[in-house]
Structures are given as C-alpha cells and as structure tokens.
Coordinates of N, CA and C in Angstrom, one line a residue:
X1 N 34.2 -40.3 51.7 CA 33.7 -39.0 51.2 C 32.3 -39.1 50.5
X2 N 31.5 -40.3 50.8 CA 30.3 -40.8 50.3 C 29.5 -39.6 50.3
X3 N 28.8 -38.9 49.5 CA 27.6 -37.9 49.6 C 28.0 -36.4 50.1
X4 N 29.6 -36.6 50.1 CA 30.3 -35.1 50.3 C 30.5 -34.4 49.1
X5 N 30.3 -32.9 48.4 CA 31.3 -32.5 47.5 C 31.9 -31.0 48.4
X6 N 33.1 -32.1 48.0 CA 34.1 -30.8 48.0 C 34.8 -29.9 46.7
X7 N 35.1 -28.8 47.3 CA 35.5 -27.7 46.2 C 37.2 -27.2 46.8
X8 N 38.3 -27.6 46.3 CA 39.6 -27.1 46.2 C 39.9 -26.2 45.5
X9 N 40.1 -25.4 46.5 CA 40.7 -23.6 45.5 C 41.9 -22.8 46.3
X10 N 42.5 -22.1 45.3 CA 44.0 -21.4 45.5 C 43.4 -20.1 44.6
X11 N 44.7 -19.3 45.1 CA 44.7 -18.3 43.9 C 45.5 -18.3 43.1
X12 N 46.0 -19.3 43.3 CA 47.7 -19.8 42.5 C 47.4 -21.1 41.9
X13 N 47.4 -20.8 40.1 CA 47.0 -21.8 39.4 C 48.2 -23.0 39.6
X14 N 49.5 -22.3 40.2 CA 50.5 -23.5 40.8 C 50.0 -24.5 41.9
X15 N 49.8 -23.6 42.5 CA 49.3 -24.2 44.4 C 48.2 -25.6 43.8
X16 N 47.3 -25.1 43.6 CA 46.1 -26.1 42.5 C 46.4 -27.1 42.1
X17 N 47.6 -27.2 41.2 CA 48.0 -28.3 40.0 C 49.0 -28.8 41.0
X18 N 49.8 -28.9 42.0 CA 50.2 -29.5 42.9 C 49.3 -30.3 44.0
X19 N 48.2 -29.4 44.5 CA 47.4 -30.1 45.3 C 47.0 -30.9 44.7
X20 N 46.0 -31.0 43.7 CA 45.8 -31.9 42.3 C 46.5 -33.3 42.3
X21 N 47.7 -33.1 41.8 CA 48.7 -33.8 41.9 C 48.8 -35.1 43.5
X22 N 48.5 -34.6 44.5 CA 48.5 -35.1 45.6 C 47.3 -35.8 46.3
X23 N 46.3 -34.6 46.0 CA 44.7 -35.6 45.9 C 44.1 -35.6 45.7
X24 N 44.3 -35.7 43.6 CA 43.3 -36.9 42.8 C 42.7 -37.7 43.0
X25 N 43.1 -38.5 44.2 CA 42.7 -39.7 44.1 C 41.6 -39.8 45.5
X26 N 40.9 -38.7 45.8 CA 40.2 -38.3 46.8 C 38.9 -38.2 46.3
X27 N 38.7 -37.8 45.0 CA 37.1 -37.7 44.4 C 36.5 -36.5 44.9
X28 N 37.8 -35.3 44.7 CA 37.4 -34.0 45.0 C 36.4 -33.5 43.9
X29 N 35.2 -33.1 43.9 CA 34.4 -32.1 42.9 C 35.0 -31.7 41.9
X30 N 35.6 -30.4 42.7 CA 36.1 -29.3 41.7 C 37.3 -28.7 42.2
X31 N 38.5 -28.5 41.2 CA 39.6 -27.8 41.8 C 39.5 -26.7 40.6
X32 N 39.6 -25.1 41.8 CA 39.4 -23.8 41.2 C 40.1 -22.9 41.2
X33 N 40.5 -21.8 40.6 CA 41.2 -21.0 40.9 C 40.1 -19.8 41.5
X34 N 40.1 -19.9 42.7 CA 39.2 -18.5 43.3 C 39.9 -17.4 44.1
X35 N 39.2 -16.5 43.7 CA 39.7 -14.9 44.6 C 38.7 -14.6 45.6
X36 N 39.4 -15.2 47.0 CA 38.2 -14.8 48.4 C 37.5 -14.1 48.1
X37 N 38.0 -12.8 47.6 CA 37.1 -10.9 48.0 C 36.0 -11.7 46.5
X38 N 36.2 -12.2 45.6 CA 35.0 -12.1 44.9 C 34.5 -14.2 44.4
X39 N 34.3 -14.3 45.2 CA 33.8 -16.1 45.5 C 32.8 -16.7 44.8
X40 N 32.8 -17.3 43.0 CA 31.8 -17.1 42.6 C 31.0 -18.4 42.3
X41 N 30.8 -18.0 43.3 CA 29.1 -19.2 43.7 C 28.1 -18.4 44.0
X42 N 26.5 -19.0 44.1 CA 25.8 -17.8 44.4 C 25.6 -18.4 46.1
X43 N 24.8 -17.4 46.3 CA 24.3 -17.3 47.8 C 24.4 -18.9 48.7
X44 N 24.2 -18.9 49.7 CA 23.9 -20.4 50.4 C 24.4 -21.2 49.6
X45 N 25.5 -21.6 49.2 CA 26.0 -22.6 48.2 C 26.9 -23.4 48.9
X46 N 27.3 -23.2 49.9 CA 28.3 -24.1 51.2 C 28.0 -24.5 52.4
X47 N 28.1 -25.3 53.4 CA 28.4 -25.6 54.6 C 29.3 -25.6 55.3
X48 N 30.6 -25.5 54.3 CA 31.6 -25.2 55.3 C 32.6 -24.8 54.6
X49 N 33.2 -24.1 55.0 CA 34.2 -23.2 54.2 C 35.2 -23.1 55.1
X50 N 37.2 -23.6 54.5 CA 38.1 -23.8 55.2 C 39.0 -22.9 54.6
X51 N 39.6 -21.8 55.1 CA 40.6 -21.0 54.8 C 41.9 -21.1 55.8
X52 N 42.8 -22.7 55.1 CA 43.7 -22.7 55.9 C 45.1 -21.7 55.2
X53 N 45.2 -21.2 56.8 CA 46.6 -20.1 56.4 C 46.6 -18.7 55.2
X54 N 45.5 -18.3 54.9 CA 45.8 -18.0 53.6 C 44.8 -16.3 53.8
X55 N 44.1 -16.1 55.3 CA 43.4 -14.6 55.1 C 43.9 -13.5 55.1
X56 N 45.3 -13.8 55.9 CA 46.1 -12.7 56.2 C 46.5 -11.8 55.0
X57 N 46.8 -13.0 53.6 CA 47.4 -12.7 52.2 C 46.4 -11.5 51.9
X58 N 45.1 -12.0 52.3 CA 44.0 -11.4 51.3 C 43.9 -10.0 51.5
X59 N 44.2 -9.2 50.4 CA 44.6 -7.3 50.4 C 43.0 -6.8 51.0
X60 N 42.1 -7.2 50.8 CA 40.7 -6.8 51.2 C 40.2 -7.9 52.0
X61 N 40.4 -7.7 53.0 CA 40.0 -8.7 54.5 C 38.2 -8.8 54.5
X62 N 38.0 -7.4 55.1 CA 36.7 -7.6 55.1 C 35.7 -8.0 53.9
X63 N 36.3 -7.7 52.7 CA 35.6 -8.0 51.4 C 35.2 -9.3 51.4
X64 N 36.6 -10.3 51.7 CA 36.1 -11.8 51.8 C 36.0 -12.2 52.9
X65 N 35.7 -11.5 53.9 CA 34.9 -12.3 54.8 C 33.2 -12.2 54.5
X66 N 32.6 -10.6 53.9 CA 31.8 -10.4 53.6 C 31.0 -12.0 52.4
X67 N 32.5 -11.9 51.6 CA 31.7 -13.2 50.9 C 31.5 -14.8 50.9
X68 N 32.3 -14.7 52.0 CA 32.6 -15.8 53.1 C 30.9 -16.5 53.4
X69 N 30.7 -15.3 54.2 CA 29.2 -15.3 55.0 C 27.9 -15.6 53.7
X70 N 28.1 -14.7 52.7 CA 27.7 -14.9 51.5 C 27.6 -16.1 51.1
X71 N 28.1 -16.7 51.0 CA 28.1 -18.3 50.3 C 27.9 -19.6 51.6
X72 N 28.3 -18.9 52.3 CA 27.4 -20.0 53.4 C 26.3 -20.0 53.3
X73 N 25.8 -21.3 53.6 CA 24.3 -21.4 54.2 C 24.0 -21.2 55.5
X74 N 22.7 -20.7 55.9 CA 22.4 -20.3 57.3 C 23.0 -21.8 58.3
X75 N 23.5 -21.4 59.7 CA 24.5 -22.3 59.9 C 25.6 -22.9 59.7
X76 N 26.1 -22.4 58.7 CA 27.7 -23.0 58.2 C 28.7 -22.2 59.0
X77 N 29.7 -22.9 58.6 CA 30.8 -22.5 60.0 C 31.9 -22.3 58.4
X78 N 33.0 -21.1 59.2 CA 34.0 -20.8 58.6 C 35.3 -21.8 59.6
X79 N 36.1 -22.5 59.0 CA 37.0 -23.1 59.6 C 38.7 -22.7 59.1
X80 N 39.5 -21.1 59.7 CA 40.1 -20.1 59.8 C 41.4 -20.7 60.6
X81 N 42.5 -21.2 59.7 CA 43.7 -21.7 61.0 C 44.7 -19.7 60.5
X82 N 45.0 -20.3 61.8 CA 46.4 -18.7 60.9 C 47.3 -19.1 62.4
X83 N 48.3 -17.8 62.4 CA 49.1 -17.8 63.3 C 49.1 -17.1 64.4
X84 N 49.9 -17.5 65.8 CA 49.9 -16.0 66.8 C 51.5 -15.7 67.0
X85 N 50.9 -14.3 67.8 CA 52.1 -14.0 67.5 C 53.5 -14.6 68.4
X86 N 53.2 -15.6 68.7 CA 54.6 -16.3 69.8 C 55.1 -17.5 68.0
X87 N 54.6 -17.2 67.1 CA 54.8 -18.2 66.2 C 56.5 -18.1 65.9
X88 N 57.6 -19.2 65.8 CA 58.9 -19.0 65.5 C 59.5 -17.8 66.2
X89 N 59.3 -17.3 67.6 CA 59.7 -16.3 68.2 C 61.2 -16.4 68.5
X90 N 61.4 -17.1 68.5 CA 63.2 -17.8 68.8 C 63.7 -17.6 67.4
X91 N 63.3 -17.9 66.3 CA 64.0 -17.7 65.3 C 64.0 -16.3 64.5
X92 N 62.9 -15.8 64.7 CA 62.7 -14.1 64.4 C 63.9 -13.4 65.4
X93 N 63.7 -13.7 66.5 CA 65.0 -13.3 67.5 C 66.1 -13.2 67.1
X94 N 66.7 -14.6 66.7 CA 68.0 -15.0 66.0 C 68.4 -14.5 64.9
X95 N 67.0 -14.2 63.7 CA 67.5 -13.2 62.7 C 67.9 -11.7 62.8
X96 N 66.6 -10.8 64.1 CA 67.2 -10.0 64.7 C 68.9 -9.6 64.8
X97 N 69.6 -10.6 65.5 CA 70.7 -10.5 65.8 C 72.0 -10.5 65.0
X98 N 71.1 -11.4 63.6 CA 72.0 -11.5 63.0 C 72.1 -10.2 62.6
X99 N 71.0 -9.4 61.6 CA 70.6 -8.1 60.9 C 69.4 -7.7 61.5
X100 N 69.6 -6.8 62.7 CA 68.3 -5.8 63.0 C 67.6 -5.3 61.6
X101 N 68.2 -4.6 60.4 CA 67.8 -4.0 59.5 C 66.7 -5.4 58.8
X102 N 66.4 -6.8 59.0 CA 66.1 -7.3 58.1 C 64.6 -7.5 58.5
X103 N 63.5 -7.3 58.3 CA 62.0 -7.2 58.4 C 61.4 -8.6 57.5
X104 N 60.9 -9.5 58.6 CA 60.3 -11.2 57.4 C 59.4 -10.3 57.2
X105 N 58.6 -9.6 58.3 CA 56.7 -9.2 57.5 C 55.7 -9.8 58.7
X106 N 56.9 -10.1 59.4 CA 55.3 -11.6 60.1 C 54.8 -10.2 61.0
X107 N 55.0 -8.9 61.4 CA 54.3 -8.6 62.4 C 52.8 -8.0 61.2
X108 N 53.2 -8.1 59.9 CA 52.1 -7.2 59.3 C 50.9 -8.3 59.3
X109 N 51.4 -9.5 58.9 CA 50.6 -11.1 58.8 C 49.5 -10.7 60.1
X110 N 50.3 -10.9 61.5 CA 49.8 -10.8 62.8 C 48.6 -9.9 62.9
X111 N 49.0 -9.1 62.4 CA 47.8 -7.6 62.3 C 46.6 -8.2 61.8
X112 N 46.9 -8.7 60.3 CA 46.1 -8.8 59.3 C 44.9 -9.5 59.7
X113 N 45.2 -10.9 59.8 CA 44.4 -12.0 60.5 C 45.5 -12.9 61.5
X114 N 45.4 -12.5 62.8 CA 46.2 -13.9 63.3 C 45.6 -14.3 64.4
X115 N 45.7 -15.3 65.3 CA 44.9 -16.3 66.2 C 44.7 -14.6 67.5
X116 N 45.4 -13.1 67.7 CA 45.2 -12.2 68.5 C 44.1 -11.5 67.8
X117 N 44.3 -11.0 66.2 CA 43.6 -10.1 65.9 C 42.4 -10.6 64.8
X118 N 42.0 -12.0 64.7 CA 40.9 -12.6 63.6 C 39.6 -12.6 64.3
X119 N 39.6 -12.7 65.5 CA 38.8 -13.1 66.7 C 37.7 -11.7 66.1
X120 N 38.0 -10.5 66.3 CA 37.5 -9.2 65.8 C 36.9 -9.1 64.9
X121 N 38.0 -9.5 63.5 CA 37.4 -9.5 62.3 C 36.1 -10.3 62.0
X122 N 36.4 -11.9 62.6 CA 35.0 -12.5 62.4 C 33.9 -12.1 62.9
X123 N 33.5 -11.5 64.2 CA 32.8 -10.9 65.1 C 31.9 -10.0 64.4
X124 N 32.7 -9.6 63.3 CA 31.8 -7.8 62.2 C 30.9 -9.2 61.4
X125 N 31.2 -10.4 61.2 CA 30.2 -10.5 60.4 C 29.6 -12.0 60.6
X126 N 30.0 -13.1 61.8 CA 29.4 -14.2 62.4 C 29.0 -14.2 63.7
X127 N 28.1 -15.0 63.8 CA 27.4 -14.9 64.9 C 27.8 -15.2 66.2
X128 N 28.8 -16.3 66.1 CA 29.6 -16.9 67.2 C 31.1 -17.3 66.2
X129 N 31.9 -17.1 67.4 CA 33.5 -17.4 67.2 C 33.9 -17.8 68.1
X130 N 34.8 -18.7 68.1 CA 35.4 -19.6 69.1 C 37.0 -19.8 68.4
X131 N 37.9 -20.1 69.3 CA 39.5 -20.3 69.0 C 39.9 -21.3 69.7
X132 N 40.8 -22.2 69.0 CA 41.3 -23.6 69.2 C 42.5 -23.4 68.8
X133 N 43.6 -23.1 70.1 CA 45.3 -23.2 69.9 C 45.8 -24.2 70.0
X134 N 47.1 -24.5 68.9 CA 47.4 -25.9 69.0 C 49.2 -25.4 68.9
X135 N 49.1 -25.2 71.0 CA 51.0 -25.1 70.8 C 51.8 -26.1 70.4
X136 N 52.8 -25.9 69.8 CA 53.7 -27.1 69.6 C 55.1 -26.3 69.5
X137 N 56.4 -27.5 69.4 CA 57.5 -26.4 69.1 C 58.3 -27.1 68.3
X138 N 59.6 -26.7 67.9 CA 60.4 -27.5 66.9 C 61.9 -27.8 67.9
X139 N 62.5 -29.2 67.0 CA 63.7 -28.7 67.5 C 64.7 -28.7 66.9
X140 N 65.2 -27.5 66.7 CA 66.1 -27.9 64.8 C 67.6 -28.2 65.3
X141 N 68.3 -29.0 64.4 CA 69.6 -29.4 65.0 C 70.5 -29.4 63.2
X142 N 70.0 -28.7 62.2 CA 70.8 -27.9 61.0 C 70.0 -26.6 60.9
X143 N 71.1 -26.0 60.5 CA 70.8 -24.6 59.7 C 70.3 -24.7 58.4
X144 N 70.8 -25.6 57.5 CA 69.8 -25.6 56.2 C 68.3 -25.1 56.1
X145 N 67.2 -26.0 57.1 CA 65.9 -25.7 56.8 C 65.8 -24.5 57.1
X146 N 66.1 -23.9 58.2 CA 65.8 -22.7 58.5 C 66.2 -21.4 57.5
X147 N 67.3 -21.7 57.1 CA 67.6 -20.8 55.6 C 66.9 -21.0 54.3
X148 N 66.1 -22.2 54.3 CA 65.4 -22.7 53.1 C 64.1 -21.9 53.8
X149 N 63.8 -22.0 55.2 CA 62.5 -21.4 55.5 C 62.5 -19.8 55.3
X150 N 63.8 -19.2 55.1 CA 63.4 -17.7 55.0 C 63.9 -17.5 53.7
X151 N 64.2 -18.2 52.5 CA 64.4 -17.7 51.1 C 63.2 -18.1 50.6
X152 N 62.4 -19.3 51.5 CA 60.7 -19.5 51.0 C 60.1 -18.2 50.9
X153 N 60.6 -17.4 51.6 CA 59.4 -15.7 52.0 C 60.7 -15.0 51.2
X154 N 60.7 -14.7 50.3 CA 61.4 -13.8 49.8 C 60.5 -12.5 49.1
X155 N 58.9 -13.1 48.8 CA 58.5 -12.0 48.6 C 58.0 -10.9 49.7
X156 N 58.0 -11.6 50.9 CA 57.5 -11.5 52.6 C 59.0 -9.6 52.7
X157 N 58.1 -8.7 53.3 CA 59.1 -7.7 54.1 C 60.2 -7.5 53.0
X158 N 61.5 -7.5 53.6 CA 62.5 -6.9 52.8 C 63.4 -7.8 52.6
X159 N 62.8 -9.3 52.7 CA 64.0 -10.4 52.7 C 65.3 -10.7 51.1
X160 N 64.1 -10.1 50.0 CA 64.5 -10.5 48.7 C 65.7 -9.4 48.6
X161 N 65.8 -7.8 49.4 CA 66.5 -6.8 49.4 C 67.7 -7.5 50.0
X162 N 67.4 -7.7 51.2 CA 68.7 -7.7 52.3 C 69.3 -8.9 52.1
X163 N 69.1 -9.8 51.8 CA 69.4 -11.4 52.0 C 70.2 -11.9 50.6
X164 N 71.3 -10.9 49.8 CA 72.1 -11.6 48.7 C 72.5 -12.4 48.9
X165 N 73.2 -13.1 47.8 CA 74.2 -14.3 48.2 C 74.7 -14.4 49.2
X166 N 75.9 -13.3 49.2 CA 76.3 -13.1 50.2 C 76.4 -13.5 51.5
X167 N 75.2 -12.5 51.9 CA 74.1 -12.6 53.2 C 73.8 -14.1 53.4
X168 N 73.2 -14.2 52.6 CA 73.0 -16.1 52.6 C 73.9 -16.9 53.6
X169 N 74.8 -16.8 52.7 CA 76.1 -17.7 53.1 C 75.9 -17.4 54.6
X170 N 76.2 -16.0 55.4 CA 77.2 -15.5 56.0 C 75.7 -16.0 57.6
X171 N 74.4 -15.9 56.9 CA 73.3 -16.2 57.9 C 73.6 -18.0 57.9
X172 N 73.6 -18.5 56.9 CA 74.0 -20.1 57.0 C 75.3 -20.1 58.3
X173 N 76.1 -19.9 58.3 CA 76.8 -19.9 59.4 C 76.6 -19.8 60.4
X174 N 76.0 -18.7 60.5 CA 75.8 -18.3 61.9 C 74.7 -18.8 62.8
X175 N 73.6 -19.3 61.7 CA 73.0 -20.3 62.3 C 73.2 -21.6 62.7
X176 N 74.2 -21.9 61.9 CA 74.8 -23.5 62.4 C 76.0 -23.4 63.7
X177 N 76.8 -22.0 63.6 CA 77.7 -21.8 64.9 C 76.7 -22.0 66.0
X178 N 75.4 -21.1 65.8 CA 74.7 -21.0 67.2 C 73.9 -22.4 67.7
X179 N 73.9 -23.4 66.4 CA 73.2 -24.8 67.1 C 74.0 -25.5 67.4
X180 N 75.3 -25.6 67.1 CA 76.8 -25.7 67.7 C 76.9 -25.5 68.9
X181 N 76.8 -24.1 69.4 CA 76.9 -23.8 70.8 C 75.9 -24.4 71.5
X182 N 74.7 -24.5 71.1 CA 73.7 -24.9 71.9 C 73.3 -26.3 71.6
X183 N 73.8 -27.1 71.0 CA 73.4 -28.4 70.8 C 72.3 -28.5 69.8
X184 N 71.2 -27.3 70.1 CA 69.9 -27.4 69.1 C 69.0 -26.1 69.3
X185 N 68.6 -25.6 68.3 CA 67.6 -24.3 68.5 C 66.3 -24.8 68.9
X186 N 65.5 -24.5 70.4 CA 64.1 -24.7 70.3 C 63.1 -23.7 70.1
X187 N 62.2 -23.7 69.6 CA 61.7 -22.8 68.1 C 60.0 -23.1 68.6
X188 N 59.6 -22.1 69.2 CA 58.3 -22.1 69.5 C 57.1 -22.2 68.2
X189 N 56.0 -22.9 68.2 CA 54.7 -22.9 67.1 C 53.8 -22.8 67.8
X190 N 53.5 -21.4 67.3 CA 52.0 -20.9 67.6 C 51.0 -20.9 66.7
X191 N 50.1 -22.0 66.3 CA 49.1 -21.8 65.6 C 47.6 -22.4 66.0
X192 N 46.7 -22.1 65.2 CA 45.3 -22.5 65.8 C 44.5 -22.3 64.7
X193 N 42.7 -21.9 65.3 CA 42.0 -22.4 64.2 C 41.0 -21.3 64.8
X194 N 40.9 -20.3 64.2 CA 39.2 -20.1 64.5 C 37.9 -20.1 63.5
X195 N 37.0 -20.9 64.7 CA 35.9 -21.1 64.1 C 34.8 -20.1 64.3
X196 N 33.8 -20.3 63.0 CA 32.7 -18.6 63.0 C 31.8 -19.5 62.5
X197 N 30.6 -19.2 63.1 CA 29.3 -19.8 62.9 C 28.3 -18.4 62.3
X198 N 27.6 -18.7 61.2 CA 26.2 -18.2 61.1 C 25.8 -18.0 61.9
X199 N 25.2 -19.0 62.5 CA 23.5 -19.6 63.1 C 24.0 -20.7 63.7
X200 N 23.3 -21.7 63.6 CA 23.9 -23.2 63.8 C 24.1 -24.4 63.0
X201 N 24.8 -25.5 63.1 CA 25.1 -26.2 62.5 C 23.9 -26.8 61.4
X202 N 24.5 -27.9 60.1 CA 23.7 -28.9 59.2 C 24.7 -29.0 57.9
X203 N 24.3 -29.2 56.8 CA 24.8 -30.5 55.5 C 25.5 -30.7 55.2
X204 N 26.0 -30.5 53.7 CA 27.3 -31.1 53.2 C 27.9 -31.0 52.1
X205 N 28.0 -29.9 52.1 CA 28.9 -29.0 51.1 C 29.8 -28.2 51.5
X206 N 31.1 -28.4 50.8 CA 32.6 -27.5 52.2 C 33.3 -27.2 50.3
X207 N 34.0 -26.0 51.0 CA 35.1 -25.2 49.8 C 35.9 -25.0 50.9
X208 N 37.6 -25.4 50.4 CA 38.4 -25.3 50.9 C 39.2 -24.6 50.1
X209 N 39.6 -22.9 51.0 CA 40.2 -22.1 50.4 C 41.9 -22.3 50.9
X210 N 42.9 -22.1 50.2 CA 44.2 -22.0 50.3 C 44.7 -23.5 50.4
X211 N 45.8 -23.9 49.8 CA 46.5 -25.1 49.9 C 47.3 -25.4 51.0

C-alpha cells in the first residue's frame, strides 16, 4: 500500500472500531465516521471511492451520490457492489411458506439501489457505468445460520414484530424438517458491482464507504 492513502468509514461508530480491530495493521490513513448524503472532504479529494453494500441504507440516494461525484476527482471511478433481485430467492421462498404475513424488506433494498435498479441512479450523475455480476450459490445443510441470518435483520421489514420467541423456535424447525427432507437447501447469490466513471481513469487516493 506504498504511496496509497486510504480512508475507512461507516456510519456506525461500531462497524469502525471492529473494522479497526481487523485492519490495523494495514497502514490505513484514517478511520471515520461519515454520512454519504453529507462527505466532508472538499471537492476532488478522491480517486476512488468504494461503497460496498451499504447505498441502499442511505434515506437520501441521490444526495450521496451527488456527493459521491463531488469528492471525486475528474476521472475517479465509484466502486458500488449491492444486490439483485434473484439474491437468497430459495430462502425468501421458504420463509414465505413458513409466514406469508412476514416481510425481510429486501424488495424495498432492490428498489433502492440493486445490481436492476443502481444502473439508473448512477447514469443521473456519471459519465459511464458498467456492471460486473458475480453469481454464486450456497449450500446450507443446518437451520441455525439461516435463523441467525434473519434475526441479523431484525431491524429490516417486520421481522423484529412477527418473529417472537416463539416464532423462532417454531421457524428453527421447519427449516431443519425441510433440509431433512431434501438432504440440503440450495440458496441462490446474486451479487455484483457497479462501476461509474467521471471521465477517465488516474491517482491514488480511495475512501471506502461501508464495512
């Protein structure tokens, strides 16, 4: 990372002091607490700016893309992973069945920014945009992670409402009956990356938004 600085930011003074924790020992710049919609560096102050996973969260989209572009330098590229919508389609399914009434959130995520609808958004304000999908899939053979994966989103849709104890338990079952019956759930990943250019490429300054 000879003659690189990089800048590590969250909006979660947690996310931060974990990442921190992991790589110290990288000879990162600066680790920040920043809020996309308002990015306070001045103008041309980057070459590359990485927002992995994390546009969809942002309540004012175009605000920070606006300041996205802002803090690039002419030719810097925005490097944008998120999700599409085939992402965990087998297990969104499954939950379906268990409780039609229970909503994760991911169709709102999809809207917001995902590998269908980001393409658009960067378009209002870079010059060039290109997409790089990277299918993969899982193959789960316990029910634990998968119930650890949906009490992770409890602030996500109506999961923290519908999913008591209770419910817990009674979804832990049913997903282990069903990998039972089937030997193993396979579990589609849809994600990717898009990239947005200024202008064209040059130096060597990158901010890496989201952990």
């Amino acid at each position: 990372m000879q003659g690189l600085q990089l800048v590590l930011s969250d909006a979660s003074e947690g996310m931060l002091a974990a990442a921190k924790q992991v790589t110290g020992h990288l000879g990162i710049s600066e680790y920040l607490v920043i809020d996309a919609q308002a990015i306070p560096f001045p103008e041309n102050s980057f070459d590359v700016l990485i927002a992995n996973h994390m546009l969809y969260h942002v309540p004012q989209l175009e605000q920070a893309l606006r300041e996205i572009v802002r803090v690039l330098r002419p030719g810097g590229a925005l490097y944008a992973t998120t999700l599409g919508r085939s992402n965990l389609m087998e297990f969104f399914g499954l939950l379906r069945t268990f409780d039609p009434a229970i909503d994760f959130g991911q169709d709102a995520l999809f809207e917001a920014f995902g590998l269908e609808s980001g393409e658009e958004h960067l378009r209002r304000h870079f010059a060039q945009v290109s997409l790089r999908r990277y299918p993969d899939s899982l193959q789960v053979t316990e029910a634990e992670p998968l119930v650890d994966y949906v009490l992770s989103h409890r602030g996500m849709g109506n999961i923290a409402e519908k999913l008591t104890e209770d419910k817990i338990a009674q979804l832990r079952r049913f997903i282990a009956e069903a990998i039972a019956r089937q030997g193993h759930l396979d579990i589609t990943k849809d994600a990717g990356m898009l990239i947005a250019r200024t202008t064209a490429p040059k130096s060597d300054r990158a901010i890496h938004c989201g952990i």
